[in-house]
Amino acid sequence: MPAQDLPITSYALMGLLTFGDELTGYELKQRADNTLRFYWQSPAMSQVYSELARLADEGLLHRRGQGRGTTYTLTARGRRELESWMDDTAAGFPIFKHPQALRLMIGHLSDPGRLTKMLESYLEDVARARADLLEVRESLRGADAAGQPFRYPSLVADWGLAHFESEKAIAEQVIDRLREDETVETVTPPTGDEG
């Protein structure tokens, strides 16, 4: 199966199995929730099980046991596939899917005060996510130096922490600008229904 025929979620799940352990679908879902959610969509439990079945059927994962106790490990073929994807597939550019930015774009349908409250609430979410990620990052200390097993996950965690700092700074700047708008009367754009 060529690299481009697998969804990125398959590579993400295989990547989570590269740390030398054997995991059940439930354990893999927990690992995904604790890591992927900071920079990639963590798959639903049903998606984890369907991807694991597909990858095992393709010989990319080794399946051991039955039922809830079934565990999975990466096969040599699965590792080669993952390495090929890493080395030969363009990384791509992230799609900016930001609910607050979308709402802000059509902010003329609301008012600056409500938009400010939305962003203040978002800042609370960012602070919680940053605290969660900081906890993950701290758990990697001691095994995160060059050549150690959690070197690369720690780099991703540091990137995520910097991202959250950037999000905080951007949202705070937008809030400052919205507060300026609270004193200015806005003009509602035409809807096209006039006339």
mmCIF file with all atom_site columns, C-alpha atoms in Angstrom:
data_model
loop_
_atom_site.group_PDB
_atom_site.id
_atom_site.type_symbol
_atom_site.label_atom_id
_atom_site.label_alt_id
_atom_site.label_comp_id
_atom_site.label_asym_id
_atom_site.label_entity_id
_atom_site.label_seq_id
_atom_site.pdbx_PDB_ins_code
_atom_site.Cartn_x
_atom_site.Cartn_y
_atom_site.Cartn_z
_atom_site.occupancy
_atom_site.B_iso_or_equiv
_atom_site.pdbx_formal_charge
_atom_site.auth_seq_id
_atom_site.auth_comp_id
_atom_site.auth_asym_id
_atom_site.auth_atom_id
_atom_site.pdbx_PDB_model_num
ATOM 1   C CA . MET A 1 1   ? 0.000   0.000   0.000  1.00 0.00 ? 1   MET A CA 1
ATOM 2   C CA . PRO A 1 2   ? 1.696   3.250   -1.087 1.00 0.00 ? 2   PRO A CA 1
ATOM 3   C CA . ALA A 1 3   ? 2.156   5.993   1.473  1.00 0.00 ? 3   ALA A CA 1
ATOM 4   C CA . GLN A 1 4   ? -0.337  8.345   -0.172 1.00 0.00 ? 4   GLN A CA 1
ATOM 5   C CA . ASP A 1 5   ? -3.142  5.775   0.190  1.00 0.00 ? 5   ASP A CA 1
ATOM 6   C CA . LEU A 1 6   ? -3.217  6.014   3.976  1.00 0.00 ? 6   LEU A CA 1
ATOM 7   C CA . PRO A 1 7   ? -4.858  8.892   5.832  1.00 0.00 ? 7   PRO A CA 1
ATOM 8   C CA . ILE A 1 8   ? -2.592  10.979  8.030  1.00 0.00 ? 8   ILE A CA 1
ATOM 9   C CA . THR A 1 9   ? -4.423  9.607   11.077 1.00 0.00 ? 9   THR A CA 1
ATOM 10  C CA . SER A 1 10  ? -3.008  6.167   10.227 1.00 0.00 ? 10  SER A CA 1
ATOM 11  C CA . TYR A 1 11  ? 0.521   7.560   10.303 1.00 0.00 ? 11  TYR A CA 1
ATOM 12  C CA . ALA A 1 12  ? -0.220  9.388   13.535 1.00 0.00 ? 12  ALA A CA 1
ATOM 13  C CA . LEU A 1 13  ? -1.415  6.175   15.196 1.00 0.00 ? 13  LEU A CA 1
ATOM 14  C CA . MET A 1 14  ? 1.541   4.191   13.861 1.00 0.00 ? 14  MET A CA 1
ATOM 15  C CA . GLY A 1 15  ? 3.826   6.950   15.103 1.00 0.00 ? 15  GLY A CA 1
ATOM 16  C CA . LEU A 1 16  ? 2.378   6.599   18.591 1.00 0.00 ? 16  LEU A CA 1
ATOM 17  C CA . LEU A 1 17  ? 3.421   2.933   18.477 1.00 0.00 ? 17  LEU A CA 1
ATOM 18  C CA . THR A 1 18  ? 7.089   3.701   17.749 1.00 0.00 ? 18  THR A CA 1
ATOM 19  C CA . PHE A 1 19  ? 8.084   4.076   21.394 1.00 0.00 ? 19  PHE A CA 1
ATOM 20  C CA . GLY A 1 20  ? 8.646   0.347   21.872 1.00 0.00 ? 20  GLY A CA 1
ATOM 21  C CA . ASP A 1 21  ? 5.487   -0.646  23.696 1.00 0.00 ? 21  ASP A CA 1
ATOM 22  C CA . GLU A 1 22  ? 2.488   -2.800  22.875 1.00 0.00 ? 22  GLU A CA 1
ATOM 23  C CA . LEU A 1 23  ? -0.862  -1.061  23.309 1.00 0.00 ? 23  LEU A CA 1
ATOM 24  C CA . THR A 1 24  ? -4.542  -1.911  23.195 1.00 0.00 ? 24  THR A CA 1
ATOM 25  C CA . GLY A 1 25  ? -6.841  0.291   21.138 1.00 0.00 ? 25  GLY A CA 1
ATOM 26  C CA . TYR A 1 26  ? -8.017  1.944   24.345 1.00 0.00 ? 26  TYR A CA 1
ATOM 27  C CA . GLU A 1 27  ? -4.446  2.673   25.472 1.00 0.00 ? 27  GLU A CA 1
ATOM 28  C CA . LEU A 1 28  ? -3.590  4.051   22.048 1.00 0.00 ? 28  LEU A CA 1
ATOM 29  C CA . LYS A 1 29  ? -6.644  6.322   22.211 1.00 0.00 ? 29  LYS A CA 1
ATOM 30  C CA . GLN A 1 30  ? -5.469  7.573   25.635 1.00 0.00 ? 30  GLN A CA 1
ATOM 31  C CA . ARG A 1 31  ? -2.007  8.285   24.238 1.00 0.00 ? 31  ARG A CA 1
ATOM 32  C CA . ALA A 1 32  ? -3.566  10.112  21.283 1.00 0.00 ? 32  ALA A CA 1
ATOM 33  C CA . ASP A 1 33  ? -5.737  12.196  23.618 1.00 0.00 ? 33  ASP A CA 1
ATOM 34  C CA . ASN A 1 34  ? -2.712  13.087  25.736 1.00 0.00 ? 34  ASN A CA 1
ATOM 35  C CA . THR A 1 35  ? -0.495  14.060  22.818 1.00 0.00 ? 35  THR A CA 1
ATOM 36  C CA . LEU A 1 36  ? -2.161  14.549  19.438 1.00 0.00 ? 36  LEU A CA 1
ATOM 37  C CA . ARG A 1 37  ? -4.875  16.858  20.716 1.00 0.00 ? 37  ARG A CA 1
ATOM 38  C CA . PHE A 1 38  ? -2.364  19.682  21.076 1.00 0.00 ? 38  PHE A CA 1
ATOM 39  C CA . TYR A 1 39  ? -1.433  19.769  17.382 1.00 0.00 ? 39  TYR A CA 1
ATOM 40  C CA . TRP A 1 40  ? -3.592  17.280  15.478 1.00 0.00 ? 40  TRP A CA 1
ATOM 41  C CA . GLN A 1 41  ? -7.144  16.091  15.803 1.00 0.00 ? 41  GLN A CA 1
ATOM 42  C CA . SER A 1 42  ? -7.290  13.182  18.209 1.00 0.00 ? 42  SER A CA 1
ATOM 43  C CA . PRO A 1 43  ? -9.314  10.437  16.496 1.00 0.00 ? 43  PRO A CA 1
ATOM 44  C CA . ALA A 1 44  ? -12.553 9.098   17.928 1.00 0.00 ? 44  ALA A CA 1
ATOM 45  C CA . MET A 1 45  ? -12.443 5.685   19.593 1.00 0.00 ? 45  MET A CA 1
ATOM 46  C CA . SER A 1 46  ? -14.309 4.120   16.664 1.00 0.00 ? 46  SER A CA 1
ATOM 47  C CA . GLN A 1 47  ? -11.772 5.597   14.238 1.00 0.00 ? 47  GLN A CA 1
ATOM 48  C CA . VAL A 1 48  ? -8.878  4.243   16.306 1.00 0.00 ? 48  VAL A CA 1
ATOM 49  C CA . TYR A 1 49  ? -10.324 0.720   16.127 1.00 0.00 ? 49  TYR A CA 1
ATOM 50  C CA . SER A 1 50  ? -11.116 0.904   12.411 1.00 0.00 ? 50  SER A CA 1
ATOM 51  C CA . GLU A 1 51  ? -7.628  2.256   11.613 1.00 0.00 ? 51  GLU A CA 1
ATOM 52  C CA . LEU A 1 52  ? -5.985  -0.419  13.772 1.00 0.00 ? 52  LEU A CA 1
ATOM 53  C CA . ALA A 1 53  ? -7.945  -3.133  11.954 1.00 0.00 ? 53  ALA A CA 1
ATOM 54  C CA . ARG A 1 54  ? -7.016  -1.710  8.558  1.00 0.00 ? 54  ARG A CA 1
ATOM 55  C CA . LEU A 1 55  ? -3.329  -1.353  9.458  1.00 0.00 ? 55  LEU A CA 1
ATOM 56  C CA . ALA A 1 56  ? -3.198  -4.889  10.878 1.00 0.00 ? 56  ALA A CA 1
ATOM 57  C CA . ASP A 1 57  ? -4.923  -6.292  7.767  1.00 0.00 ? 57  ASP A CA 1
ATOM 58  C CA . GLU A 1 58  ? -2.320  -4.504  5.617  1.00 0.00 ? 58  GLU A CA 1
ATOM 59  C CA . GLY A 1 59  ? 0.519   -6.037  7.653  1.00 0.00 ? 59  GLY A CA 1
ATOM 60  C CA . LEU A 1 60  ? 1.648   -2.686  9.032  1.00 0.00 ? 60  LEU A CA 1
ATOM 61  C CA . LEU A 1 61  ? 0.731   -3.611  12.610 1.00 0.00 ? 61  LEU A CA 1
ATOM 62  C CA . HIS A 1 62  ? 0.969   -6.900  14.472 1.00 0.00 ? 62  HIS A CA 1
ATOM 63  C CA . ARG A 1 63  ? -2.237  -7.814  16.315 1.00 0.00 ? 63  ARG A CA 1
ATOM 64  C CA . ARG A 1 64  ? -2.069  -10.086 19.381 1.00 0.00 ? 64  ARG A CA 1
ATOM 65  C CA . GLY A 1 65  ? -5.029  -11.379 21.363 1.00 0.00 ? 65  GLY A CA 1
ATOM 66  C CA . GLN A 1 66  ? -8.746  -10.936 20.896 1.00 0.00 ? 66  GLN A CA 1
ATOM 67  C CA . GLY A 1 67  ? -11.484 -8.598  22.019 1.00 0.00 ? 67  GLY A CA 1
ATOM 68  C CA . ARG A 1 68  ? -10.716 -5.742  24.393 1.00 0.00 ? 68  ARG A CA 1
ATOM 69  C CA . GLY A 1 69  ? -7.350  -7.236  25.288 1.00 0.00 ? 69  GLY A CA 1
ATOM 70  C CA . THR A 1 70  ? -6.052  -7.125  21.712 1.00 0.00 ? 70  THR A CA 1
ATOM 71  C CA . THR A 1 71  ? -2.716  -5.349  21.557 1.00 0.00 ? 71  THR A CA 1
ATOM 72  C CA . TYR A 1 72  ? -0.872  -3.823  18.625 1.00 0.00 ? 72  TYR A CA 1
ATOM 73  C CA . THR A 1 73  ? 2.753   -3.247  17.751 1.00 0.00 ? 73  THR A CA 1
ATOM 74  C CA . LEU A 1 74  ? 4.382   -1.795  14.672 1.00 0.00 ? 74  LEU A CA 1
ATOM 75  C CA . THR A 1 75  ? 5.732   -4.391  12.227 1.00 0.00 ? 75  THR A CA 1
ATOM 76  C CA . ALA A 1 76  ? 8.982   -3.962  10.318 1.00 0.00 ? 76  ALA A CA 1
ATOM 77  C CA . ARG A 1 77  ? 6.873   -3.237  7.226  1.00 0.00 ? 77  ARG A CA 1
ATOM 78  C CA . GLY A 1 78  ? 4.877   -0.666  9.177  1.00 0.00 ? 78  GLY A CA 1
ATOM 79  C CA . ARG A 1 79  ? 8.074   1.022   10.309 1.00 0.00 ? 79  ARG A CA 1
ATOM 80  C CA . ARG A 1 80  ? 9.350   1.156   6.712  1.00 0.00 ? 80  ARG A CA 1
ATOM 81  C CA . GLU A 1 81  ? 6.018   2.635   5.586  1.00 0.00 ? 81  GLU A CA 1
ATOM 82  C CA . LEU A 1 82  ? 6.178   5.248   8.330  1.00 0.00 ? 82  LEU A CA 1
ATOM 83  C CA . GLU A 1 83  ? 9.797   6.084   7.477  1.00 0.00 ? 83  GLU A CA 1
ATOM 84  C CA . SER A 1 84  ? 8.869   6.384   3.788  1.00 0.00 ? 84  SER A CA 1
ATOM 85  C CA . TRP A 1 85  ? 6.015   8.728   4.657  1.00 0.00 ? 85  TRP A CA 1
ATOM 86  C CA . MET A 1 86  ? 8.375   10.801  6.826  1.00 0.00 ? 86  MET A CA 1
ATOM 87  C CA . ASP A 1 87  ? 11.100  10.988  4.166  1.00 0.00 ? 87  ASP A CA 1
ATOM 88  C CA . ASP A 1 88  ? 9.207   11.048  0.863  1.00 0.00 ? 88  ASP A CA 1
ATOM 89  C CA . THR A 1 89  ? 5.944   12.899  1.472  1.00 0.00 ? 89  THR A CA 1
ATOM 90  C CA . ALA A 1 90  ? 5.698   16.672  1.526  1.00 0.00 ? 90  ALA A CA 1
ATOM 91  C CA . ALA A 1 91  ? 4.866   17.905  5.010  1.00 0.00 ? 91  ALA A CA 1
ATOM 92  C CA . GLY A 1 92  ? 2.174   20.200  3.638  1.00 0.00 ? 92  GLY A CA 1
ATOM 93  C CA . PHE A 1 93  ? 0.941   23.473  5.012  1.00 0.00 ? 93  PHE A CA 1
ATOM 94  C CA . PRO A 1 94  ? -1.471  23.568  7.970  1.00 0.00 ? 94  PRO A CA 1
ATOM 95  C CA . ILE A 1 95  ? -5.030  24.602  7.304  1.00 0.00 ? 95  ILE A CA 1
ATOM 96  C CA . PHE A 1 96  ? -5.955  27.531  9.516  1.00 0.00 ? 96  PHE A CA 1
ATOM 97  C CA . LYS A 1 97  ? -9.279  26.457  11.039 1.00 0.00 ? 97  LYS A CA 1
ATOM 98  C CA . HIS A 1 98  ? -9.899  28.932  13.797 1.00 0.00 ? 98  HIS A CA 1
ATOM 99  C CA . PRO A 1 99  ? -13.501 29.378  15.025 1.00 0.00 ? 99  PRO A CA 1
ATOM 100 C CA . GLN A 1 100 ? -12.691 32.699  16.703 1.00 0.00 ? 100 GLN A CA 1
ATOM 101 C CA . ALA A 1 101 ? -11.085 34.106  13.533 1.00 0.00 ? 101 ALA A CA 1
ATOM 102 C CA . LEU A 1 102 ? -14.136 33.025  11.506 1.00 0.00 ? 102 LEU A CA 1
ATOM 103 C CA . ARG A 1 103 ? -16.498 34.765  13.939 1.00 0.00 ? 103 ARG A CA 1
ATOM 104 C CA . LEU A 1 104 ? -14.275 37.835  13.993 1.00 0.00 ? 104 LEU A CA 1
ATOM 105 C CA . MET A 1 105 ? -14.400 38.026  10.187 1.00 0.00 ? 105 MET A CA 1
ATOM 106 C CA . ILE A 1 106 ? -18.157 38.547  10.359 1.00 0.00 ? 106 ILE A CA 1
ATOM 107 C CA . GLY A 1 107 ? -17.978 40.548  13.567 1.00 0.00 ? 107 GLY A CA 1
ATOM 108 C CA . HIS A 1 108 ? -20.081 43.327  12.035 1.00 0.00 ? 108 HIS A CA 1
ATOM 109 C CA . LEU A 1 109 ? -23.095 41.098  12.825 1.00 0.00 ? 109 LEU A CA 1
ATOM 110 C CA . SER A 1 110 ? -22.292 41.366  16.522 1.00 0.00 ? 110 SER A CA 1
ATOM 111 C CA . ASP A 1 111 ? -20.747 44.116  18.589 1.00 0.00 ? 111 ASP A CA 1
ATOM 112 C CA . PRO A 1 112 ? -17.222 44.728  19.917 1.00 0.00 ? 112 PRO A CA 1
ATOM 113 C CA . GLY A 1 113 ? -18.232 43.940  23.498 1.00 0.00 ? 113 GLY A CA 1
ATOM 114 C CA . ARG A 1 114 ? -19.533 40.473  22.615 1.00 0.00 ? 114 ARG A CA 1
ATOM 115 C CA . LEU A 1 115 ? -16.519 39.772  20.428 1.00 0.00 ? 115 LEU A CA 1
ATOM 116 C CA . THR A 1 116 ? -14.260 40.826  23.292 1.00 0.00 ? 116 THR A CA 1
ATOM 117 C CA . LYS A 1 117 ? -16.058 38.410  25.643 1.00 0.00 ? 117 LYS A CA 1
ATOM 118 C CA . MET A 1 118 ? -15.674 35.624  23.075 1.00 0.00 ? 118 MET A CA 1
ATOM 119 C CA . LEU A 1 119 ? -11.923 36.250  22.894 1.00 0.00 ? 119 LEU A CA 1
ATOM 120 C CA . GLU A 1 120 ? -11.598 36.517  26.673 1.00 0.00 ? 120 GLU A CA 1
ATOM 121 C CA . SER A 1 121 ? -13.260 33.116  26.942 1.00 0.00 ? 121 SER A CA 1
ATOM 122 C CA . TYR A 1 122 ? -10.871 31.824  24.285 1.00 0.00 ? 122 TYR A CA 1
ATOM 123 C CA . LEU A 1 123 ? -7.924  33.137  26.313 1.00 0.00 ? 123 LEU A CA 1
ATOM 124 C CA . GLU A 1 124 ? -9.157  31.060  29.269 1.00 0.00 ? 124 GLU A CA 1
ATOM 125 C CA . ASP A 1 125 ? -9.241  27.985  26.992 1.00 0.00 ? 125 ASP A CA 1
ATOM 126 C CA . VAL A 1 126 ? -5.725  28.748  25.746 1.00 0.00 ? 126 VAL A CA 1
ATOM 127 C CA . ALA A 1 127 ? -4.467  29.066  29.332 1.00 0.00 ? 127 ALA A CA 1
ATOM 128 C CA . ARG A 1 128 ? -5.988  25.679  30.252 1.00 0.00 ? 128 ARG A CA 1
ATOM 129 C CA . ALA A 1 129 ? -4.558  23.982  27.156 1.00 0.00 ? 129 ALA A CA 1
ATOM 130 C CA . ARG A 1 130 ? -1.156  25.532  27.817 1.00 0.00 ? 130 ARG A CA 1
ATOM 131 C CA . ALA A 1 131 ? -1.220  24.293  31.416 1.00 0.00 ? 131 ALA A CA 1
ATOM 132 C CA . ASP A 1 132 ? -2.109  20.781  30.211 1.00 0.00 ? 132 ASP A CA 1
ATOM 133 C CA . LEU A 1 133 ? 0.693   20.822  27.649 1.00 0.00 ? 133 LEU A CA 1
ATOM 134 C CA . LEU A 1 134 ? 3.160   22.189  30.183 1.00 0.00 ? 134 LEU A CA 1
ATOM 135 C CA . GLU A 1 135 ? 2.336   19.210  32.395 1.00 0.00 ? 135 GLU A CA 1
ATOM 136 C CA . VAL A 1 136 ? 3.023   16.858  29.464 1.00 0.00 ? 136 VAL A CA 1
ATOM 137 C CA . ARG A 1 137 ? 6.264   18.704  28.702 1.00 0.00 ? 137 ARG A CA 1
ATOM 138 C CA . GLU A 1 138 ? 7.445   18.420  32.287 1.00 0.00 ? 138 GLU A CA 1
ATOM 139 C CA . SER A 1 139 ? 6.753   14.670  32.248 1.00 0.00 ? 139 SER A CA 1
ATOM 140 C CA . LEU A 1 140 ? 9.280   14.306  29.410 1.00 0.00 ? 140 LEU A CA 1
ATOM 141 C CA . ARG A 1 141 ? 12.142  15.927  31.349 1.00 0.00 ? 141 ARG A CA 1
ATOM 142 C CA . GLY A 1 142 ? 15.034  13.617  32.015 1.00 0.00 ? 142 GLY A CA 1
ATOM 143 C CA . ALA A 1 143 ? 14.507  11.706  28.774 1.00 0.00 ? 143 ALA A CA 1
ATOM 144 C CA . ASP A 1 144 ? 14.467  14.676  26.389 1.00 0.00 ? 144 ASP A CA 1
ATOM 145 C CA . ALA A 1 145 ? 18.130  15.389  25.689 1.00 0.00 ? 145 ALA A CA 1
ATOM 146 C CA . ALA A 1 146 ? 19.674  14.719  22.281 1.00 0.00 ? 146 ALA A CA 1
ATOM 147 C CA . GLY A 1 147 ? 19.666  10.978  21.609 1.00 0.00 ? 147 GLY A CA 1
ATOM 148 C CA . GLN A 1 148 ? 17.091  10.184  24.304 1.00 0.00 ? 148 GLN A CA 1
ATOM 149 C CA . PRO A 1 149 ? 13.706  8.570   23.614 1.00 0.00 ? 149 PRO A CA 1
ATOM 150 C CA . PHE A 1 150 ? 11.508  11.626  24.207 1.00 0.00 ? 150 PHE A CA 1
ATOM 151 C CA . ARG A 1 151 ? 13.727  14.185  22.451 1.00 0.00 ? 151 ARG A CA 1
ATOM 152 C CA . TYR A 1 152 ? 11.337  14.725  19.542 1.00 0.00 ? 152 TYR A CA 1
ATOM 153 C CA . PRO A 1 153 ? 8.078   14.720  21.522 1.00 0.00 ? 153 PRO A CA 1
ATOM 154 C CA . SER A 1 154 ? 9.669   17.344  23.775 1.00 0.00 ? 154 SER A CA 1
ATOM 155 C CA . LEU A 1 155 ? 10.463  19.504  20.724 1.00 0.00 ? 155 LEU A CA 1
ATOM 156 C CA . VAL A 1 156 ? 6.817   19.276  19.665 1.00 0.00 ? 156 VAL A CA 1
ATOM 157 C CA . ALA A 1 157 ? 5.698   20.172  23.197 1.00 0.00 ? 157 ALA A CA 1
ATOM 158 C CA . ASP A 1 158 ? 8.004   23.216  23.184 1.00 0.00 ? 158 ASP A CA 1
ATOM 159 C CA . TRP A 1 159 ? 6.584   24.225  19.792 1.00 0.00 ? 159 TRP A CA 1
ATOM 160 C CA . GLY A 1 160 ? 3.064   23.875  21.180 1.00 0.00 ? 160 GLY A CA 1
ATOM 161 C CA . LEU A 1 161 ? 3.874   25.992  24.215 1.00 0.00 ? 161 LEU A CA 1
ATOM 162 C CA . ALA A 1 162 ? 5.276   28.705  21.946 1.00 0.00 ? 162 ALA A CA 1
ATOM 163 C CA . HIS A 1 163 ? 2.114   28.453  19.815 1.00 0.00 ? 163 HIS A CA 1
ATOM 164 C CA . PHE A 1 164 ? -0.095  29.001  22.849 1.00 0.00 ? 164 PHE A CA 1
ATOM 165 C CA . GLU A 1 165 ? 1.983   32.036  23.843 1.00 0.00 ? 165 GLU A CA 1
ATOM 166 C CA . SER A 1 166 ? 1.544   33.396  20.316 1.00 0.00 ? 166 SER A CA 1
ATOM 167 C CA . GLU A 1 167 ? -2.214  32.764  20.384 1.00 0.00 ? 167 GLU A CA 1
ATOM 168 C CA . LYS A 1 168 ? -2.431  34.600  23.703 1.00 0.00 ? 168 LYS A CA 1
ATOM 169 C CA . ALA A 1 169 ? -0.517  37.604  22.348 1.00 0.00 ? 169 ALA A CA 1
ATOM 170 C CA . ILE A 1 170 ? -2.617  37.768  19.163 1.00 0.00 ? 170 ILE A CA 1
ATOM 171 C CA . ALA A 1 171 ? -5.933  37.510  21.033 1.00 0.00 ? 171 ALA A CA 1
ATOM 172 C CA . GLU A 1 172 ? -4.849  40.186  23.503 1.00 0.00 ? 172 GLU A CA 1
ATOM 173 C CA . GLN A 1 173 ? -3.916  42.523  20.625 1.00 0.00 ? 173 GLN A CA 1
ATOM 174 C CA . VAL A 1 174 ? -7.294  41.959  18.957 1.00 0.00 ? 174 VAL A CA 1
ATOM 175 C CA . ILE A 1 175 ? -9.096  42.597  22.266 1.00 0.00 ? 175 ILE A CA 1
ATOM 176 C CA . ASP A 1 176 ? -7.246  45.914  22.603 1.00 0.00 ? 176 ASP A CA 1
ATOM 177 C CA . ARG A 1 177 ? -8.355  46.906  19.110 1.00 0.00 ? 177 ARG A CA 1
ATOM 178 C CA . LEU A 1 178 ? -11.947 45.818  19.793 1.00 0.00 ? 178 LEU A CA 1
ATOM 179 C CA . ARG A 1 179 ? -12.029 47.996  22.894 1.00 0.00 ? 179 ARG A CA 1
ATOM 180 C CA . GLU A 1 180 ? -11.174 50.945  20.633 1.00 0.00 ? 180 GLU A CA 1
ATOM 181 C CA . ASP A 1 181 ? -14.179 49.995  18.465 1.00 0.00 ? 181 ASP A CA 1
ATOM 182 C CA . GLU A 1 182 ? -16.559 50.063  21.446 1.00 0.00 ? 182 GLU A CA 1
ATOM 183 C CA . THR A 1 183 ? -16.502 53.860  21.332 1.00 0.00 ? 183 THR A CA 1
ATOM 184 C CA . VAL A 1 184 ? -16.978 54.113  17.566 1.00 0.00 ? 184 VAL A CA 1
ATOM 185 C CA . GLU A 1 185 ? -20.347 53.743  15.881 1.00 0.00 ? 185 GLU A CA 1
ATOM 186 C CA . THR A 1 186 ? -20.085 51.000  13.272 1.00 0.00 ? 186 THR A CA 1
ATOM 187 C CA . VAL A 1 187 ? -21.744 50.962  9.885  1.00 0.00 ? 187 VAL A CA 1
ATOM 188 C CA . THR A 1 188 ? -23.536 47.739  9.011  1.00 0.00 ? 188 THR A CA 1
ATOM 189 C CA . PRO A 1 189 ? -22.636 46.484  5.513  1.00 0.00 ? 189 PRO A CA 1
ATOM 190 C CA . PRO A 1 190 ? -25.547 46.178  3.072  1.00 0.00 ? 190 PRO A CA 1
ATOM 191 C CA . THR A 1 191 ? -27.221 42.780  2.855  1.00 0.00 ? 191 THR A CA 1
ATOM 192 C CA . GLY A 1 192 ? -28.253 42.991  -0.774 1.00 0.00 ? 192 GLY A CA 1
ATOM 193 C CA . ASP A 1 193 ? -31.948 42.982  0.194  1.00 0.00 ? 193 ASP A CA 1
ATOM 194 C CA . GLU A 1 194 ? -32.252 46.740  -0.069 1.00 0.00 ? 194 GLU A CA 1
ATOM 195 C CA . GLY A 1 195 ? -34.308 48.190  -2.870 1.00 0.00 ? 195 GLY A CA 1
#
